[in-house]
Short mmCIF file of C-alpha atoms in Angstrom, two decimals:
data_model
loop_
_atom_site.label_atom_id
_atom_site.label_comp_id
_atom_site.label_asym_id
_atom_site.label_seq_id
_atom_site.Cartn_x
_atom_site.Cartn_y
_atom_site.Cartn_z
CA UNK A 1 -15.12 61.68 20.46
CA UNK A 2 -17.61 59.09 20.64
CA UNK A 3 -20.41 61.51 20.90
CA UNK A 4 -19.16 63.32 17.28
CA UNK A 5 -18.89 59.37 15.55
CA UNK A 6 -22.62 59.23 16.90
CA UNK A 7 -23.45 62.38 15.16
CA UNK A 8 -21.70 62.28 12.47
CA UNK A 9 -23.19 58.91 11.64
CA UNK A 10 -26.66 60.17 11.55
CA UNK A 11 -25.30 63.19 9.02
CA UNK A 12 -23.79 60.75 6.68
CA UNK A 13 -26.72 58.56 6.72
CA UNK A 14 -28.88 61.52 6.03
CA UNK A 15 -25.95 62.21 2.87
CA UNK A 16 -26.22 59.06 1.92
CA UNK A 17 -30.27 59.05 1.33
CA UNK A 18 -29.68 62.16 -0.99
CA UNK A 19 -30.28 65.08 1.75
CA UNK A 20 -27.82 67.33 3.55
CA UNK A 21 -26.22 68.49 7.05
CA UNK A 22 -27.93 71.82 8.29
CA UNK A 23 -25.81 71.33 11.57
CA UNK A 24 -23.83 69.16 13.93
CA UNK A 25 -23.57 69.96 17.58
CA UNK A 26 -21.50 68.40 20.38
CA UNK A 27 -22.23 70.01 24.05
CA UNK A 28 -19.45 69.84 26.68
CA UNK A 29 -21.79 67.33 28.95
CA UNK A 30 -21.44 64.55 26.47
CA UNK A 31 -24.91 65.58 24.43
CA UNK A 32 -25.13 66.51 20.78
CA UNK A 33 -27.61 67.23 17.44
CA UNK A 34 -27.12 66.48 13.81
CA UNK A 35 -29.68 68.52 12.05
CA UNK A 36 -30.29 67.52 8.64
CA UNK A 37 -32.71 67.77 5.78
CA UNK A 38 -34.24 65.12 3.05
CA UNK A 39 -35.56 66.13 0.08
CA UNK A 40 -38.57 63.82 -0.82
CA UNK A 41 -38.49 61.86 2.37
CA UNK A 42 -40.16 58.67 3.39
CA UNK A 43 -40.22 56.80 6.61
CA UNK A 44 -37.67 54.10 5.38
CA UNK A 45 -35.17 57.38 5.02
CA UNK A 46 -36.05 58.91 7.89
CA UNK A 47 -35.62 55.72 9.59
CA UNK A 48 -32.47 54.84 8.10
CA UNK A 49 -31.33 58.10 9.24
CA UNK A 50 -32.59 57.58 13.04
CA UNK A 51 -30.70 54.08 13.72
CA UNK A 52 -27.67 55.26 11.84
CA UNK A 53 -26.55 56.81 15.15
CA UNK A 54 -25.72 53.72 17.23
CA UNK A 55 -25.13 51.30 14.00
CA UNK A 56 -22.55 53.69 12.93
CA UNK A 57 -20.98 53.78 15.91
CA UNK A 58 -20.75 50.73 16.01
CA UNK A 59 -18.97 50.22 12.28
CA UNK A 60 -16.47 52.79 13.17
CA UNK A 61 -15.17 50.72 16.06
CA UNK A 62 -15.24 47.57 14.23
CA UNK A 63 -13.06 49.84 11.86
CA UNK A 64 -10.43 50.96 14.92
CA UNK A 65 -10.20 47.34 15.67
CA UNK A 66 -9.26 45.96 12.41
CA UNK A 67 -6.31 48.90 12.43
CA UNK A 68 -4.51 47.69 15.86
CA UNK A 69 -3.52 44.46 13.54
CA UNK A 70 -0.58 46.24 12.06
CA UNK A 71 2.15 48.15 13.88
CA UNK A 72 1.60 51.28 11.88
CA UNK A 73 -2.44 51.43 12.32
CA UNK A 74 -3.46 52.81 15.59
CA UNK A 75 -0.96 55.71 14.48
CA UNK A 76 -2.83 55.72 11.18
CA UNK A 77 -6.29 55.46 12.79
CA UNK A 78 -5.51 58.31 14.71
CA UNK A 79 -4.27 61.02 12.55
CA UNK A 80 -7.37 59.60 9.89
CA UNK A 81 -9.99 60.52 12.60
CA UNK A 82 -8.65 63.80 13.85
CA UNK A 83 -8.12 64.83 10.21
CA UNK A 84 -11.86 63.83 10.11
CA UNK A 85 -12.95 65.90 12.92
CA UNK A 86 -11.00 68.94 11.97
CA UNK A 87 -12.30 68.78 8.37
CA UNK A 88 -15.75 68.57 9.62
CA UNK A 89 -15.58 72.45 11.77
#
């Protein structure tokens, strides 16, 4: 799980800076690869791009946190990231 957040991170960040996912990869030891492409690329995207693996990570916990406040949101938190991860196959 953590290891597709981590990926998936970089391929939004790459979305986000106006390029695309070629491919995202998650290997059963833990590892994985977003490939992606930029159009018109400079360092500040590419860069962007690179630390959005960790820093996204990170936001998406914060985000799990902030739903154990209710009764209903880990059961919402769940079923909104597995929804997420079977959407993204």
């Amino acid at each position: 799980f953590t290891t597709w957040v981590h990926e998936m991170s970089h391929g939004t960040a790459a979305i986000l800076m106006g390029g695309r996912i070629k491919q995202l990869k998650v290997f059963r030891d833990g590892s994985g690869l977003c490939s992606y492409s930029i159009r018109n690329g400079n360092n500040f995207k590419f860069a962007f791009v690179a630390s959005a693996g960790y820093t996204g990570t990170t936001f998406w916990g914060c985000i799990l946190l902030l739903f154990r406040r209710t009764t209903l949101g880990p059961t919402i938190g769940t079923i909104g990231f597995g929804a997420c991860i079977i959407l993204s196959c």
